[in-house]
CSV table of C-alpha atoms and ligand atoms in Angstrom, one decimal:
chain,number,residue,atom,x,y,z
A,1,MET,CA,4.9,1.2,25.3
A,2,GLN,CA,4.2,0.9,21.5
A,3,ARG,CA,6.4,-1.5,19.5
A,4,ILE,CA,7.1,-0.3,16.0
A,5,SER,CA,8.5,-1.9,12.8
A,6,ILE,CA,10.0,0.6,10.4
A,7,LEU,CA,10.0,-0.5,6.7
A,8,GLY,CA,12.5,1.5,4.8
A,9,ALA,CA,14.4,2.6,7.9
A,10,THR,CA,17.4,3.9,5.9
A,11,GLY,CA,15.3,6.3,3.7
A,12,SER,CA,14.4,9.8,4.3
A,13,ILE,CA,11.1,9.0,6.0
A,14,GLY,CA,12.7,6.2,8.0
A,15,GLU,CA,15.4,8.6,9.2
A,16,SER,CA,12.8,11.2,10.3
A,17,THR,CA,10.7,8.5,12.0
A,18,LEU,CA,13.7,7.3,14.0
A,19,ASP,CA,14.5,10.9,15.0
A,20,VAL,CA,11.0,11.3,16.4
A,21,VAL,CA,11.1,7.9,18.1
A,22,SER,CA,14.4,8.6,19.7
A,23,ARG,CA,12.9,11.7,21.4
A,24,HIS,CA,10.3,9.5,23.2
A,25,PRO,CA,12.1,6.3,24.5
A,26,ASP,CA,9.3,6.0,27.2
A,27,ARG,CA,6.7,5.6,24.4
A,28,TYR,CA,8.2,3.7,21.5
A,29,GLN,CA,10.4,0.6,21.2
A,30,VAL,CA,11.7,-0.5,17.8
A,31,HIS,CA,10.8,-4.1,17.0
A,32,ALA,CA,12.2,-4.2,13.4
A,33,LEU,CA,14.1,-2.1,11.0
A,34,THR,CA,14.4,-2.9,7.3
A,35,ALA,CA,16.5,-1.6,4.4
A,36,HIS,CA,17.2,-2.7,0.9
A,37,SER,CA,20.9,-2.5,0.3
A,38,LYS,CA,22.4,0.1,2.7
A,39,VAL,CA,23.8,-2.5,5.1
A,40,GLU,CA,26.4,-0.3,6.9
A,41,GLN,CA,23.7,2.3,7.6
A,42,LEU,CA,21.3,-0.3,8.9
A,43,ALA,CA,24.1,-1.8,11.1
A,44,LEU,CA,24.6,1.6,12.8
A,45,LEU,CA,20.8,1.9,13.3
A,46,CYS,CA,20.7,-1.6,14.8
A,47,GLU,CA,23.5,-0.7,17.2
A,48,ARG,CA,21.6,2.4,18.2
A,49,PHE,CA,18.0,1.2,18.4
A,50,ARG,CA,18.6,-2.5,19.2
A,51,PRO,CA,15.6,-3.9,17.2
A,52,ALA,CA,14.7,-7.6,17.6
A,53,VAL,CA,14.8,-8.1,13.8
A,54,ALA,CA,16.5,-6.5,10.8
A,55,VAL,CA,15.5,-7.3,7.2
A,56,VAL,CA,17.5,-6.6,4.1
A,57,GLY,CA,16.9,-7.3,0.4
A,58,SER,CA,19.2,-10.2,-0.4
A,59,ALA,CA,21.1,-13.2,1.1
A,60,ASP,CA,24.4,-11.4,0.4
A,61,ALA,CA,23.2,-8.2,2.2
A,62,ALA,CA,22.0,-10.4,5.1
A,63,ALA,CA,25.4,-12.1,5.4
A,64,ARG,CA,27.2,-8.7,5.4
A,65,LEU,CA,24.8,-7.3,8.0
A,66,SER,CA,25.2,-10.4,10.2
A,67,GLY,CA,29.0,-9.9,10.1
A,68,LEU,CA,28.8,-6.2,11.0
A,69,LEU,CA,26.4,-6.9,13.9
A,70,ALA,CA,28.6,-9.7,15.2
A,71,GLN,CA,31.6,-7.3,15.3
A,72,ARG,CA,29.6,-4.8,17.2
A,73,GLN,CA,28.1,-7.5,19.5
A,74,VAL,CA,24.5,-6.5,18.5
A,75,ARG,CA,22.1,-9.4,19.0
A,76,THR,CA,19.5,-8.4,16.3
A,77,GLU,CA,18.2,-11.3,14.3
A,78,VAL,CA,18.8,-10.9,10.5
A,79,ALA,CA,16.4,-11.9,7.7
A,80,TRP,CA,16.0,-11.1,4.1
A,81,GLY,CA,13.4,-10.9,1.3
A,82,GLU,CA,9.7,-10.1,0.9
A,83,ALA,CA,8.4,-12.9,3.2
A,84,ALA,CA,10.6,-11.6,6.0
A,85,LEU,CA,9.3,-8.0,5.4
A,86,CYS,CA,5.7,-9.4,5.6
A,87,GLN,CA,6.6,-11.3,8.7
A,88,VAL,CA,7.9,-8.2,10.6
A,89,SER,CA,5.0,-6.0,9.5
A,90,SER,CA,2.4,-8.6,10.7
A,91,ALA,CA,4.3,-9.9,13.8
A,92,ALA,CA,2.5,-10.2,17.1
A,93,GLU,CA,5.5,-8.3,18.6
A,94,THR,CA,4.7,-5.1,16.6
A,95,ASP,CA,1.8,-2.7,17.2
A,96,VAL,CA,2.7,0.0,14.7
A,97,VAL,CA,4.1,-0.3,11.2
A,98,MET,CA,5.8,2.7,9.4
A,99,ALA,CA,5.3,1.8,5.7
A,100,ALA,CA,8.2,3.9,4.2
A,101,ILE,CA,9.5,1.6,1.5
A,102,VAL,CA,9.5,3.5,-1.9
A,103,GLY,CA,7.4,2.1,-4.7
A,104,ALA,CA,5.5,-1.1,-5.4
A,105,ALA,CA,8.1,-3.1,-3.4
A,106,GLY,CA,6.2,-1.8,-0.3
A,107,LEU,CA,2.9,-3.3,-1.3
A,108,ALA,CA,3.2,-6.8,0.1
A,109,PRO,CA,4.5,-5.9,3.6
A,110,THR,CA,2.0,-2.9,3.9
A,111,LEU,CA,-0.8,-5.2,2.9
A,112,ALA,CA,0.4,-7.8,5.4
A,113,ALA,CA,0.2,-5.1,8.1
A,114,ALA,CA,-3.3,-4.2,7.0
A,115,ARG,CA,-4.5,-7.8,7.1
A,116,ALA,CA,-3.0,-8.2,10.5
A,117,GLY,CA,-4.9,-5.2,11.9
A,118,LYS,CA,-1.9,-3.1,12.7
A,119,LYS,CA,-1.7,0.6,13.2
A,120,ILE,CA,-0.3,1.6,9.8
A,121,LEU,CA,1.5,4.9,9.2
A,122,LEU,CA,1.3,5.1,5.5
A,123,ALA,CA,4.1,7.0,3.7
A,124,ASN,CA,4.4,4.5,0.8
A,125,LYS,CA,1.7,6.1,-1.4
A,126,GLU,CA,2.5,3.8,-4.4
A,127,ALA,CA,1.2,0.8,-2.4
A,128,LEU,CA,-2.2,2.4,-2.0
A,129,VAL,CA,-2.3,3.9,-5.5
A,130,MET,CA,-1.7,0.6,-7.1
A,131,SER,CA,-4.0,-1.5,-4.9
A,132,GLY,CA,-6.8,1.0,-4.1
A,133,GLN,CA,-10.0,-0.8,-3.1
A,134,LEU,CA,-8.3,-4.0,-2.3
A,135,PHE,CA,-6.1,-2.3,0.3
A,136,MET,CA,-9.0,-0.3,1.8
A,137,ASP,CA,-11.0,-3.6,2.0
A,138,ALA,CA,-8.1,-5.3,3.8
A,139,VAL,CA,-8.0,-2.4,6.3
A,140,ALA,CA,-11.8,-2.5,6.9
A,141,ALA,CA,-11.9,-6.3,7.2
A,142,SER,CA,-9.2,-6.5,9.9
A,143,GLY,CA,-10.0,-3.2,11.7
A,144,ALA,CA,-6.5,-1.9,11.1
A,145,THR,CA,-5.9,1.8,11.8
A,146,LEU,CA,-4.6,3.7,8.7
A,147,LEU,CA,-3.0,7.0,9.4
A,148,PRO,CA,-1.5,9.1,6.5
A,149,ILE,CA,2.1,10.3,6.7
A,150,ASP,CA,2.1,12.1,3.3
A,151,SER,CA,2.1,15.7,4.6
A,152,GLU,CA,-0.9,16.7,2.4
A,153,HIS,CA,-3.0,13.8,3.6
A,154,ASN,CA,-1.9,14.1,7.2
A,155,ALA,CA,-3.0,17.8,6.9
A,156,VAL,CA,-6.4,16.9,5.5
A,157,PHE,CA,-6.8,14.2,8.2
A,158,GLN,CA,-6.2,16.9,10.8
A,159,CYS,CA,-8.8,19.2,9.2
A,160,LEU,CA,-11.5,16.5,9.0
A,161,PRO,CA,-14.1,16.1,11.7
A,162,VAL,CA,-13.4,13.4,14.4
A,163,GLY,CA,-14.9,10.1,13.4
A,164,TYR,CA,-14.9,11.0,9.7
A,165,GLN,CA,-16.4,8.1,7.7
A,166,ARG,CA,-15.0,8.5,4.1
A,167,LEU,CA,-18.1,10.3,2.9
A,168,PRO,CA,-17.4,14.0,2.2
A,169,ALA,CA,-21.1,15.0,1.7
A,170,GLY,CA,-22.1,13.3,4.9
A,171,HIS,CA,-19.8,15.6,6.9
A,172,GLY,CA,-20.6,18.9,5.0
A,173,ILE,CA,-17.3,18.7,3.1
A,174,ALA,CA,-17.3,20.4,-0.3
A,175,ARG,CA,-13.7,19.9,-1.5
A,176,ILE,CA,-10.3,18.6,-0.5
A,177,VAL,CA,-7.5,21.0,-1.6
A,178,LEU,CA,-4.1,19.4,-1.9
A,179,THR,CA,-1.3,22.0,-2.0
A,180,ALA,CA,1.8,21.5,-4.1
A,181,SER,CA,5.1,23.4,-4.1
A,182,GLY,CA,5.3,23.1,-7.9
A,183,GLY,CA,8.8,21.6,-7.5
A,184,PRO,CA,12.1,22.8,-9.0
A,185,PHE,CA,10.7,23.6,-12.5
A,186,LEU,CA,7.7,25.7,-11.6
A,187,GLN,CA,9.2,28.8,-13.4
A,188,ARG,CA,11.4,27.0,-15.9
A,189,GLU,CA,10.8,27.6,-19.7
A,190,VAL,CA,8.7,24.6,-20.7
A,191,ALA,CA,10.7,24.2,-24.0
A,192,THR,CA,13.9,23.6,-22.0
A,193,LEU,CA,12.4,20.9,-19.7
A,194,ASP,CA,13.7,18.0,-21.7
A,195,SER,CA,17.3,18.9,-21.1
A,196,VAL,CA,17.1,19.0,-17.3
A,197,THR,CA,19.4,16.7,-15.4
A,198,PRO,CA,18.6,14.2,-12.6
A,199,GLU,CA,20.6,16.5,-10.3
A,200,GLU,CA,18.4,19.5,-11.2
A,201,ALA,CA,15.2,17.4,-10.9
A,202,VAL,CA,16.0,16.0,-7.4
A,203,ALA,CA,16.9,19.5,-6.0
A,204,HIS,CA,13.5,20.2,-4.4
A,205,PRO,CA,13.1,23.8,-3.2
A,206,ASN,CA,11.4,22.9,0.2
A,207,TRP,CA,11.6,19.3,1.1
A,208,VAL,CA,14.6,16.8,1.4
A,209,MET,CA,13.3,13.5,0.1
A,210,GLY,CA,14.4,10.3,-1.6
A,211,ARG,CA,15.3,10.5,-5.3
A,212,LYS,CA,12.2,8.8,-6.8
A,213,ILE,CA,9.7,11.1,-5.0
A,214,SER,CA,11.8,14.1,-5.8
A,215,VAL,CA,11.6,13.4,-9.5
A,216,ASP,CA,7.8,12.8,-9.0
A,217,SER,CA,7.6,16.2,-7.4
A,218,ALA,CA,9.4,17.8,-10.4
A,219,THR,CA,6.9,16.2,-12.9
A,220,MET,CA,4.1,16.6,-10.4
A,221,MET,CA,3.3,12.9,-10.8
A,222,ASN,CA,3.7,13.0,-7.0
A,223,LYS,CA,0.7,15.3,-6.7
A,224,GLY,CA,-1.2,13.0,-9.2
A,225,LEU,CA,-0.4,10.0,-7.0
A,226,GLU,CA,-1.6,12.0,-4.0
A,227,VAL,CA,-4.9,12.8,-5.7
A,228,ILE,CA,-5.5,9.1,-6.1
A,229,GLU,CA,-4.3,8.5,-2.5
A,230,ALA,CA,-6.7,11.1,-1.3
A,231,HIS,CA,-9.5,9.5,-3.2
A,232,TRP,CA,-9.0,6.2,-1.4
A,233,LEU,CA,-8.2,7.6,2.1
A,234,PHE,CA,-11.1,10.1,2.2
A,235,GLY,CA,-13.7,8.7,-0.2
A,236,ALA,CA,-13.6,11.8,-2.3
A,237,SER,CA,-14.2,11.7,-6.1
A,238,ALA,CA,-11.8,13.2,-8.6
A,239,ASP,CA,-14.1,16.1,-9.0
A,240,GLN,CA,-14.0,16.8,-5.2
A,241,ILE,CA,-10.2,17.0,-5.1
A,242,ASP,CA,-8.4,20.1,-6.2
A,243,VAL,CA,-4.7,20.8,-6.5
A,244,LEU,CA,-3.4,24.3,-5.7
A,245,ILE,CA,0.2,25.4,-6.2
A,246,HIS,CA,1.6,27.0,-3.1
A,247,PRO,CA,5.4,27.5,-3.5
A,248,GLN,CA,6.1,28.1,0.2
A,249,SER,CA,4.8,24.7,1.4
A,250,VAL,CA,3.6,26.3,4.6
A,251,ILE,CA,-0.1,25.3,4.2
A,252,HIS,CA,0.2,21.5,3.8
A,253,SER,CA,-3.4,21.1,2.6
A,254,MET,CA,-7.0,22.2,3.2
A,255,VAL,CA,-10.6,21.0,3.6
A,256,SER,CA,-13.3,23.3,2.3
A,257,TYR,CA,-16.8,22.9,3.9
A,258,VAL,CA,-20.2,23.7,2.5
A,259,ASP,CA,-20.7,26.7,4.8
A,260,GLY,CA,-17.7,28.4,3.2
A,261,SER,CA,-15.2,27.6,6.0
A,262,VAL,CA,-11.8,26.4,4.9
A,263,LEU,CA,-9.7,24.5,7.4
A,264,ALA,CA,-6.0,24.3,6.8
A,265,GLN,CA,-3.0,22.8,8.5
A,266,LEU,CA,0.1,24.9,8.6
A,267,GLY,CA,3.7,24.2,9.7
A,268,ASN,CA,7.3,24.3,8.7
A,269,PRO,CA,8.0,21.8,5.8
A,270,ASP,CA,9.5,19.0,7.9
A,271,MET,CA,8.1,15.4,7.8
A,272,ARG,CA,8.7,14.9,11.5
A,273,THR,CA,5.4,16.8,12.1
A,274,PRO,CA,3.1,14.4,10.3
A,275,ILE,CA,5.2,11.4,11.6
A,276,ALA,CA,4.8,12.6,15.2
A,277,HIS,CA,1.1,13.4,14.7
A,278,ALA,CA,0.4,9.9,13.4
A,279,LEU,CA,2.6,8.1,15.9
A,280,ALA,CA,0.9,9.7,18.9
A,281,TRP,CA,-2.6,10.2,17.4
A,282,PRO,CA,-5.0,11.1,19.0
A,283,GLU,CA,-2.4,12.6,21.4
A,284,ARG,CA,0.2,15.2,20.5
A,285,ILE,CA,4.0,14.8,21.1
A,286,ALA,CA,7.0,17.0,20.4
A,287,SER,CA,8.6,16.3,17.0
A,288,GLY,CA,11.7,18.4,17.0
A,289,VAL,CA,10.2,20.8,14.5
A,290,GLY,CA,10.5,24.4,15.3
A,291,ALA,CA,7.5,26.8,15.7
A,292,LEU,CA,6.2,28.3,12.5
A,293,ASP,CA,7.1,32.0,12.2
A,294,LEU,CA,4.5,33.4,9.8
A,295,ALA,CA,6.0,36.9,10.1
A,296,ALA,CA,9.3,35.6,8.8
A,297,VAL,CA,7.4,33.7,6.0
A,298,ALA,CA,5.6,37.0,5.3
A,299,GLN,CA,3.8,36.0,2.1
A,300,LEU,CA,1.8,32.9,1.0
A,301,ARG,CA,1.3,32.6,-2.8
A,302,PHE,CA,-1.1,30.4,-4.7
A,303,GLU,CA,-1.7,29.6,-8.3
A,304,ARG,CA,-3.6,26.9,-10.3
A,305,PRO,CA,-1.4,24.2,-11.8
A,306,ASP,CA,-0.6,24.4,-15.6
A,307,LEU,CA,-1.4,21.0,-17.1
A,308,GLN,CA,0.8,21.8,-20.2
A,309,ARG,CA,3.8,22.2,-17.9
A,310,PHE,CA,2.8,19.2,-15.7
A,311,PRO,CA,1.1,16.6,-18.0
A,312,CYS,CA,1.6,13.9,-15.4
A,313,LEU,CA,-0.9,15.5,-13.1
A,314,LYS,CA,-3.6,15.2,-15.8
A,315,LEU,CA,-2.6,11.6,-16.6
A,316,ALA,CA,-3.2,10.7,-12.9
A,317,TYR,CA,-6.6,12.5,-12.8
A,318,ASP,CA,-7.6,10.6,-16.0
A,319,ALA,CA,-6.4,7.3,-14.5
A,320,LEU,CA,-8.4,7.9,-11.3
A,321,ARG,CA,-11.5,8.7,-13.4
A,322,GLU,CA,-11.0,5.6,-15.6
A,323,GLY,CA,-10.8,3.3,-12.5
A,324,GLY,CA,-9.9,-0.4,-12.6
A,325,SER,CA,-6.2,-1.0,-13.0
A,326,ALA,CA,-5.5,2.3,-14.7
A,327,ALA,CA,-3.8,3.7,-11.6
A,328,THR,CA,-1.8,0.5,-11.2
A,329,ILE,CA,-0.6,0.9,-14.8
A,330,LEU,CA,0.1,4.6,-14.3
A,331,ASN,CA,2.2,3.9,-11.2
A,332,ALA,CA,4.1,1.0,-12.7
A,333,ALA,CA,5.0,3.0,-15.9
A,334,ASN,CA,6.0,5.9,-13.8
A,335,GLU,CA,8.4,3.8,-11.6
A,336,ILE,CA,10.1,2.4,-14.6
A,337,ALA,CA,10.3,5.8,-16.4
A,338,VAL,CA,11.6,7.6,-13.4
A,339,ASP,CA,14.3,5.0,-12.9
A,340,ALA,CA,15.3,5.3,-16.5
A,341,PHE,CA,15.5,9.1,-16.2
A,342,LEU,CA,17.6,8.9,-13.0
A,343,ASN,CA,20.0,6.5,-14.9
A,344,ARG,CA,20.2,9.0,-17.8
A,345,ARG,CA,18.6,6.7,-20.3
A,346,ILE,CA,15.7,9.0,-21.2
A,347,GLY,CA,15.0,12.8,-21.0
A,348,PHE,CA,12.7,14.4,-18.5
A,349,ARG,CA,9.8,14.9,-20.8
A,350,THR,CA,10.0,11.2,-22.0
A,351,ILE,CA,8.7,10.3,-18.5
A,352,ASP,CA,5.2,11.7,-19.3
A,353,HIS,CA,5.3,10.5,-22.9
A,354,LEU,CA,6.1,6.9,-21.8
A,355,ILE,CA,3.3,6.8,-19.2
A,356,ALA,CA,0.8,8.2,-21.7
A,357,THR,CA,1.8,5.6,-24.3
A,358,VAL,CA,1.5,2.7,-21.8
A,359,LEU,CA,-1.9,3.9,-20.6
A,360,GLU,CA,-3.1,4.1,-24.2
A,361,ARG,CA,-1.8,0.7,-25.2
A,362,LEU,CA,-2.8,-1.3,-22.1
A,363,PRO,CA,-6.6,-1.1,-21.5
A,364,ALA,CA,-7.5,-0.9,-17.8
A,365,GLN,CA,-9.0,-4.1,-16.4
A,366,PRO,CA,-11.3,-4.6,-13.4
A,367,VAL,CA,-9.2,-5.3,-10.3
A,368,THR,CA,-10.6,-8.1,-8.2
A,369,ASP,CA,-7.6,-9.7,-6.4
A,370,ILE,CA,-3.9,-9.1,-5.7
A,371,PRO,CA,-2.5,-11.7,-8.2
A,372,GLY,CA,-4.5,-10.0,-11.0
A,373,LEU,CA,-3.3,-6.6,-9.9
A,374,LEU,CA,0.3,-7.8,-9.9
A,375,GLU,CA,-0.1,-9.2,-13.4
A,376,GLN,CA,-1.3,-5.7,-14.6
A,377,ASP,CA,1.6,-4.1,-12.8
A,378,GLU,CA,4.1,-6.5,-14.4
A,379,GLN,CA,2.6,-6.0,-17.9
A,380,ALA,CA,2.9,-2.3,-17.6
A,381,ARG,CA,6.5,-2.5,-16.4
A,382,GLN,CA,7.4,-4.8,-19.3
A,383,LEU,CA,5.8,-2.6,-21.9
A,384,THR,CA,7.4,0.5,-20.5
A,385,ARG,CA,10.8,-1.2,-20.6
A,386,THR,CA,10.4,-2.2,-24.2
A,387,LEU,CA,9.6,1.5,-25.1
A,388,ILE,CA,12.9,2.7,-23.6
A,389,PRO,CA,15.7,2.8,-26.1
A,390,SER,CA,18.6,0.6,-25.0
B,401,NAD,P1,14.0,6.9,0.1
B,401,NAD,O1,14.5,6.5,-1.2
B,401,NAD,O2,14.8,7.9,0.9
B,401,NAD,O3,14.0,5.5,1.0
B,401,NAD,C1,13.4,4.4,0.6
B,401,NAD,C2,13.5,3.2,1.6
B,401,NAD,O4,13.0,2.1,1.0
B,401,NAD,C3,15.0,2.9,1.9
B,401,NAD,O5,15.1,2.5,3.3
B,401,NAD,C4,15.3,1.7,1.0
B,401,NAD,O6,16.2,0.8,1.7
B,401,NAD,C5,13.9,1.0,1.0
B,401,NAD,N1,13.7,0.3,-0.3
B,401,NAD,C6,14.0,0.7,-1.6
B,401,NAD,N2,13.7,-0.2,-2.5
B,401,NAD,C7,13.3,-1.3,-1.8
B,401,NAD,C8,12.9,-2.7,-2.1
B,401,NAD,N3,12.9,-3.1,-3.4
B,401,NAD,N4,12.6,-3.5,-1.2
B,401,NAD,C9,12.6,-3.2,0.1
B,401,NAD,N5,13.0,-1.9,0.6
B,401,NAD,C10,13.3,-1.0,-0.4
B,401,NAD,O7,12.5,7.3,0.0
B,401,NAD,P2,11.6,8.3,1.0
B,401,NAD,O8,11.8,9.7,0.5
B,401,NAD,O9,11.9,8.0,2.4
B,401,NAD,O10,10.2,7.8,0.6
B,401,NAD,C11,9.6,6.6,1.1
B,401,NAD,C12,8.1,6.6,0.7
B,401,NAD,O11,7.5,7.6,1.4
B,401,NAD,C13,7.8,6.8,-0.7
B,401,NAD,O12,6.7,6.0,-1.1
B,401,NAD,C14,7.4,8.3,-0.8
B,401,NAD,O13,6.5,8.5,-1.9
B,401,NAD,C15,6.8,8.5,0.5
B,401,NAD,N6,6.9,9.9,1.0
B,401,NAD,C16,8.1,10.4,1.3
B,401,NAD,C17,8.1,11.7,1.7
B,401,NAD,C18,9.4,12.4,2.0
B,401,NAD,O14,9.4,13.5,2.5
B,401,NAD,N7,10.6,11.8,1.8
B,401,NAD,C19,7.0,12.5,1.9
B,401,NAD,C20,5.7,11.9,1.6
B,401,NAD,C21,5.7,10.5,1.2
B,402,MG,MG1,3.2,14.7,-0.2
């Protein structure tokens, strides 16, 4: 029996994780569930999955959750705040941590899981993008197992040789090819992009996801963050990672070998596949995802990304090449800009303009420890906020 803590249990990935877990009660037991503010939803999940601990974002939310659990006679312990998140992700009572909080808020608990040597199912790409080497060092030092949930990275992982050691050349690997749907604005007239609404931006053609990652998919910053994520997970340089637009999202990514072979992982676009893969790895379990019907799909299309249409992708490649805290700054500016766009304070194209300006004005610094990293993150957030008209 594996005991699992699910950080971000009320989100899209959290929900899919609980769906897979509920199909295998003989294998998985929930130790902790966390949510930021969706207290009612978390109370229902506690009633259903009976975790030992539930964590929310504030004292007020904790009081409301305790009230709801008492009414339902659910004996889950309630805690709140970042220290409690770190506590459940490093607790002796948990074997597996699903890191599915969105954004930098997930860094501390994901890092705590890494330091405690847990099996980490990493959905929270922002945590890895912002902390890079420091995160990978923590994983190596504790012997934690890091398994990618992001569908592209999970696909690459499945196409790599067993025992892969983060050295592409040592395994005959020429390139890693991350596929991208292109999001909702792949065909839209570039000149009209600034007038798109948050509703249009979050309407992803193939995947149902949280609002932040949906906007990231529309700007393709999501793919940019994934290029940086692939660099850290697989030890590939920016030049060894390609992005290929594939609007059907059937091929989830590929690995190209020096002998000309290309291995791909295919499936229906449903996050329960990578979640089930990582949960059971190296075994395989049912995920609830139906069989892929390639005859029904009929055609797979591919094209190269247009960096004029998707400047965020170029900004991310540039940040990866620059190194140091550039990716931390990129991620922080993006989080603030996307939030401002979702709250209708800036237009869609202002997202990439803001990030470019912040990267220009804040020179990247070497990153040697977490406090230094958080300082860079905070500086970038503050500068981005000052550039947003109030
Ligand atoms: P979501 O918005 O649906 O859910 C986010 C979860 O994080 C919620 O449970 C929320 O309560 C929690 N949360 C938000 N802010 C928090 C804070 N400040 N402190 C603590 N908890 C907080 O997002 P999602 O789509 O499930 O994505 C989660 C992560 O997984 C993101 O990093 C995203 O990039 C990554 N991811 C998602 C998908 C997908 O298909 N949804 C695919 C690949 C990667
Ligand atoms: Mg992805």
